Amino acid sequence: HASSSNSPPVRYRASFLPRRVATACRALGRSAAGMADNVKVAVRCRPFNSRETNMDSKVIIQMDGKKTSITNPEDGETKTFSFDYSYWSHSTEDSHFATQKTVFDDLGIGVLENAWSGYNVSLFAYGQTGSGKSYSMVGYGPEKGIIPLACAELFRRVEGNTDSDVAFKVEASMMEIYNERVRDLFNPKHPKNEQGLKVRENPKTGPYVDGL
């Protein structure tokens, strides 16, 4: 997202979902018949970090509505891409700054609504280290991300239930996939964390992590 006036020329590359992931997403969209807009893609531009600020980095990203444009600082060529959402979160002083609540209202609520209706749902952040995935998904301090906001809304709905014939059971797990190893984050002392938990597939319920 940035170039530095003090650094040597850098080649920029746009990253896209691997073909297998894209194919799986399309298949997922077709499998939930009757649901509109099954797969949505959003991009978000974060503020400069201290290193980028100290390097006198320049912004090469522009966002307008759903469109995101990237300008090559070497030759000035601009390429524009369209997404379901383009979130400008680079500077709070900008009128179109996208807050955590904006992201949750656009993405988190939709995922929660579909889960509440009985569908299997998934929301994941894709990007390189330091691109802002943890901030968008979890958040920091009072700036809560999608996960805690979704949990709060989930329990608000559970507590607001007035039907005595309806019972709720909420289960949660959290894992990390790093260097092709799966770790249980809720149980850091899990005996199988070091070598990695095994991913298996149940013929009836689908993939699962053994021991999570």
GROMACS .gro file of C-alpha atoms in nm:
model
  212
    1HIS     CA    1   0.000   0.000   0.000
    2ALA     CA    2   0.298   0.231   0.027
    3SER     CA    3   0.611   0.342  -0.153
    4SER     CA    4   0.907   0.525  -0.006
    5SER     CA    5   1.084   0.817  -0.164
    6ASN     CA    6   1.409   0.706   0.007
    7SER     CA    7   1.403   0.342  -0.097
    8PRO     CA    8   1.512   0.176  -0.424
    9PRO     CA    9   1.248   0.096  -0.688
   10VAL     CA   10   1.010  -0.176  -0.576
   11ARG     CA   11   0.795  -0.400  -0.790
   12TYR     CA   12   0.433  -0.419  -0.684
   13ARG     CA   13   0.209  -0.715  -0.732
   14ALA     CA   14  -0.163  -0.765  -0.681
   15SER     CA   15  -0.248  -1.079  -0.482
   16PHE     CA   16  -0.560  -1.281  -0.557
   17LEU     CA   17  -0.720  -1.588  -0.402
   18PRO     CA   18  -0.560  -1.913  -0.519
   19ARG     CA   19  -0.758  -2.089  -0.790
   20ARG     CA   20  -0.864  -2.372  -0.558
   21VAL     CA   21  -0.997  -2.127  -0.298
   22ALA     CA   22  -1.184  -1.926  -0.562
   23THR     CA   23  -1.336  -2.246  -0.700
   24ALA     CA   24  -1.442  -2.353  -0.352
   25CYS     CA   25  -1.602  -2.013  -0.292
   26ARG     CA   26  -1.803  -2.040  -0.611
   27ALA     CA   27  -1.913  -2.391  -0.516
   28LEU     CA   28  -2.015  -2.266  -0.172
   29GLY     CA   29  -2.220  -1.993  -0.334
   30ARG     CA   30  -2.403  -2.241  -0.553
   31SER     CA   31  -2.465  -2.486  -0.268
   32ALA     CA   32  -2.679  -2.252  -0.060
   33ALA     CA   33  -2.975  -2.228  -0.294
   34GLY     CA   34  -3.207  -1.939  -0.231
   35MET     CA   35  -2.947  -1.718  -0.064
   36ALA     CA   36  -2.850  -1.404  -0.253
   37ASP     CA   37  -2.492  -1.276  -0.265
   38ASN     CA   38  -2.346  -1.584  -0.101
   39VAL     CA   39  -1.983  -1.476  -0.135
   40LYS     CA   40  -1.873  -1.119  -0.071
   41VAL     CA   41  -1.522  -0.977  -0.097
   42ALA     CA   42  -1.404  -0.663   0.082
   43VAL     CA   43  -1.069  -0.486   0.095
   44ARG     CA   44  -0.947  -0.241   0.359
   45CYS     CA   45  -0.666   0.014   0.354
   46ARG     CA   46  -0.502   0.067   0.694
   47PRO     CA   47  -0.303   0.368   0.825
   48PHE     CA   48   0.075   0.380   0.790
   49ASN     CA   49   0.266   0.217   1.073
   50SER     CA   50   0.561   0.390   1.240
   51ARG     CA   51   0.815   0.231   1.005
   52GLU     CA   52   0.630   0.347   0.695
   53THR     CA   53   0.586   0.696   0.841
   54ASN     CA   54   0.958   0.720   0.920
   55MET     CA   55   1.037   0.616   0.563
   56ASP     CA   56   0.826   0.907   0.434
   57SER     CA   57   0.603   0.661   0.249
   58LYS     CA   58   0.348   0.786  -0.001
   59VAL     CA   59  -0.007   0.662  -0.046
   60ILE     CA   60  -0.058   0.474  -0.372
   61ILE     CA   61  -0.410   0.349  -0.294
   62GLN     CA   62  -0.730   0.537  -0.374
   63MET     CA   63  -1.083   0.420  -0.298
   64ASP     CA   64  -1.409   0.545  -0.443
   65GLY     CA   65  -1.724   0.357  -0.350
   66LYS     CA   66  -1.665  -0.008  -0.431
   67LYS     CA   67  -1.361   0.064  -0.647
   68THR     CA   68  -0.997   0.040  -0.533
   69SER     CA   69  -0.721   0.191  -0.746
   70ILE     CA   70  -0.348   0.121  -0.719
   71THR     CA   71  -0.096   0.356  -0.878
   72ASN     CA   72   0.252   0.231  -0.967
   73PRO     CA   73   0.491   0.495  -0.827
   74GLU     CA   74   0.752   0.411  -1.092
   75ASP     CA   75   0.552   0.488  -1.405
   76GLY     CA   76   0.228   0.637  -1.272
   77GLU     CA   77   0.014   0.360  -1.422
   78THR     CA   78  -0.311   0.307  -1.231
   79LYS     CA   79  -0.514  -0.013  -1.216
   80THR     CA   80  -0.867  -0.020  -1.074
   81PHE     CA   81  -1.048  -0.316  -0.921
   82SER     CA   82  -1.408  -0.350  -0.803
   83PHE     CA   83  -1.513  -0.530  -0.484
   84ASP     CA   84  -1.831  -0.562  -0.283
   85TYR     CA   85  -1.678  -0.319  -0.033
   86SER     CA   86  -1.370  -0.097  -0.039
   87TYR     CA   87  -1.296   0.034   0.311
   88TRP     CA   88  -1.080   0.343   0.343
   89SER     CA   89  -0.936   0.334   0.696
   90HIS     CA   90  -0.611   0.517   0.627
   91SER     CA   91  -0.691   0.845   0.802
   92THR     CA   92  -0.964   0.930   1.052
   93GLU     CA   93  -0.964   1.286   0.915
   94ASP     CA   94  -1.111   1.172   0.584
   95SER     CA   95  -1.487   1.200   0.538
   96HIS     CA   96  -1.513   0.846   0.398
   97PHE     CA   97  -1.314   0.684   0.680
   98ALA     CA   98  -1.446   0.332   0.753
   99THR     CA   99  -1.477   0.252   1.124
  100GLN     CA  100  -1.487  -0.088   1.291
  101LYS     CA  101  -1.865  -0.051   1.324
  102THR     CA  102  -1.898   0.018   0.952
  103VAL     CA  103  -1.714  -0.303   0.869
  104PHE     CA  104  -1.920  -0.501   1.119
  105ASP     CA  105  -2.251  -0.360   0.997
  106ASP     CA  106  -2.163  -0.450   0.637
  107LEU     CA  107  -2.005  -0.790   0.691
  108GLY     CA  108  -2.048  -0.918   1.045
  109ILE     CA  109  -2.424  -0.872   1.071
  110GLY     CA  110  -2.482  -1.056   0.743
  111VAL     CA  111  -2.275  -1.353   0.858
  112LEU     CA  112  -2.457  -1.359   1.192
  113GLU     CA  113  -2.799  -1.338   1.027
  114ASN     CA  114  -2.726  -1.634   0.802
  115ALA     CA  115  -2.589  -1.838   1.093
  116TRP     CA  116  -2.900  -1.750   1.293
  117SER     CA  117  -3.108  -1.884   1.005
  118GLY     CA  118  -2.930  -2.218   1.023
  119TYR     CA  119  -2.671  -2.185   0.746
  120ASN     CA  120  -2.302  -2.268   0.779
  121VAL     CA  121  -2.109  -1.944   0.736
  122SER     CA  122  -1.748  -1.839   0.709
  123LEU     CA  123  -1.563  -1.510   0.724
  124PHE     CA  124  -1.186  -1.491   0.692
  125ALA     CA  125  -0.918  -1.226   0.652
  126TYR     CA  126  -0.654  -1.276   0.384
  127GLY     CA  127  -0.335  -1.072   0.364
  128GLN     CA  128   0.032  -1.052   0.447
  129THR     CA  129   0.173  -1.005   0.797
  130GLY     CA  130   0.103  -0.655   0.929
  131SER     CA  131  -0.176  -0.578   0.682
  132GLY     CA  132  -0.440  -0.532   0.954
  133LYS     CA  133  -0.618  -0.868   0.967
  134SER     CA  134  -0.615  -0.896   1.347
  135TYR     CA  135  -0.740  -0.539   1.387
  136SER     CA  136  -1.037  -0.599   1.156
  137MET     CA  137  -1.126  -0.939   1.300
  138VAL     CA  138  -1.045  -0.892   1.672
  139GLY     CA  139  -0.961  -0.525   1.722
  140TYR     CA  140  -0.759  -0.354   1.992
  141GLY     CA  141  -0.889  -0.203   2.318
  142PRO     CA  142  -1.216  -0.015   2.265
  143GLU     CA  143  -1.189  -0.058   1.888
  144LYS     CA  144  -1.354  -0.399   1.882
  145GLY     CA  145  -1.343  -0.606   1.565
  146ILE     CA  146  -1.592  -0.834   1.395
  147ILE     CA  147  -1.548  -1.135   1.628
  148PRO     CA  148  -1.620  -0.965   1.965
  149LEU     CA  149  -1.897  -0.754   1.813
  150ALA     CA  150  -2.059  -1.063   1.662
  151CYS     CA  151  -2.033  -1.248   1.996
  152ALA     CA  152  -2.192  -0.957   2.181
  153GLU     CA  153  -2.481  -0.946   1.932
  154LEU     CA  154  -2.520  -1.324   1.949
  155PHE     CA  155  -2.559  -1.327   2.327
  156ARG     CA  156  -2.784  -1.021   2.314
  157ARG     CA  157  -3.022  -1.219   2.095
  158VAL     CA  158  -2.998  -1.526   2.319
  159GLU     CA  159  -3.077  -1.321   2.629
  160GLY     CA  160  -3.367  -1.153   2.450
  161ASN     CA  161  -3.538  -1.482   2.366
  162THR     CA  162  -3.888  -1.509   2.515
  163ASP     CA  163  -3.983  -1.852   2.377
  164SER     CA  164  -3.962  -2.106   2.660
  165ASP     CA  165  -3.957  -2.391   2.409
  166VAL     CA  166  -3.633  -2.268   2.253
  167ALA     CA  167  -3.296  -2.354   2.410
  168PHE     CA  168  -2.955  -2.228   2.303
  169LYS     CA  169  -2.614  -2.390   2.321
  170VAL     CA  170  -2.308  -2.188   2.222
  171GLU     CA  171  -1.971  -2.354   2.164
  172ALA     CA  172  -1.650  -2.184   2.059
  173SER     CA  173  -1.301  -2.289   1.957
  174MET     CA  174  -1.002  -2.094   1.830
  175MET     CA  175  -0.713  -2.234   1.636
  176GLU     CA  176  -0.403  -2.106   1.461
  177ILE     CA  177  -0.276  -2.239   1.131
  178TYR     CA  178   0.091  -2.144   1.096
  179ASN     CA  179   0.354  -2.315   0.882
  180GLU     CA  180   0.094  -2.583   0.802
  181ARG     CA  181   0.053  -2.667   1.171
  182VAL     CA  182  -0.276  -2.636   1.358
  183ARG     CA  183  -0.266  -2.520   1.722
  184ASP     CA  184  -0.541  -2.491   1.983
  185LEU     CA  185  -0.529  -2.129   2.104
  186PHE     CA  186  -0.783  -2.183   2.383
  187ASN     CA  187  -0.561  -2.459   2.525
  188PRO     CA  188  -0.197  -2.357   2.467
  189LYS     CA  189  -0.079  -2.656   2.674
  190HIS     CA  190  -0.253  -2.905   2.443
  191PRO     CA  191  -0.016  -3.205   2.416
  192LYS     CA  192  -0.052  -3.213   2.037
  193ASN     CA  193   0.008  -2.843   1.976
  194GLU     CA  194   0.380  -2.883   1.913
  195GLN     CA  195   0.346  -3.134   1.630
  196GLY     CA  196   0.013  -2.990   1.518
  197LEU     CA  197  -0.345  -3.112   1.545
  198LYS     CA  198  -0.474  -3.332   1.266
  199VAL     CA  199  -0.737  -3.214   1.020
  200ARG     CA  200  -0.976  -3.497   0.938
  201GLU     CA  201  -1.301  -3.534   0.747
  202ASN     CA  202  -1.625  -3.686   0.866
  203PRO     CA  203  -1.830  -3.829   0.576
  204LYS     CA  204  -2.147  -3.683   0.725
  205THR     CA  205  -2.045  -3.353   0.887
  206GLY     CA  206  -1.739  -3.263   0.682
  207PRO     CA  207  -1.386  -3.148   0.783
  208TYR     CA  208  -1.292  -3.103   1.149
  209VAL     CA  209  -0.982  -3.065   1.365
  210ASP     CA  210  -0.924  -3.370   1.583
  211GLY     CA  211  -0.885  -3.275   1.950
  212LEU     CA  212  -0.984  -2.908   1.913
   0.00000   0.00000   0.00000
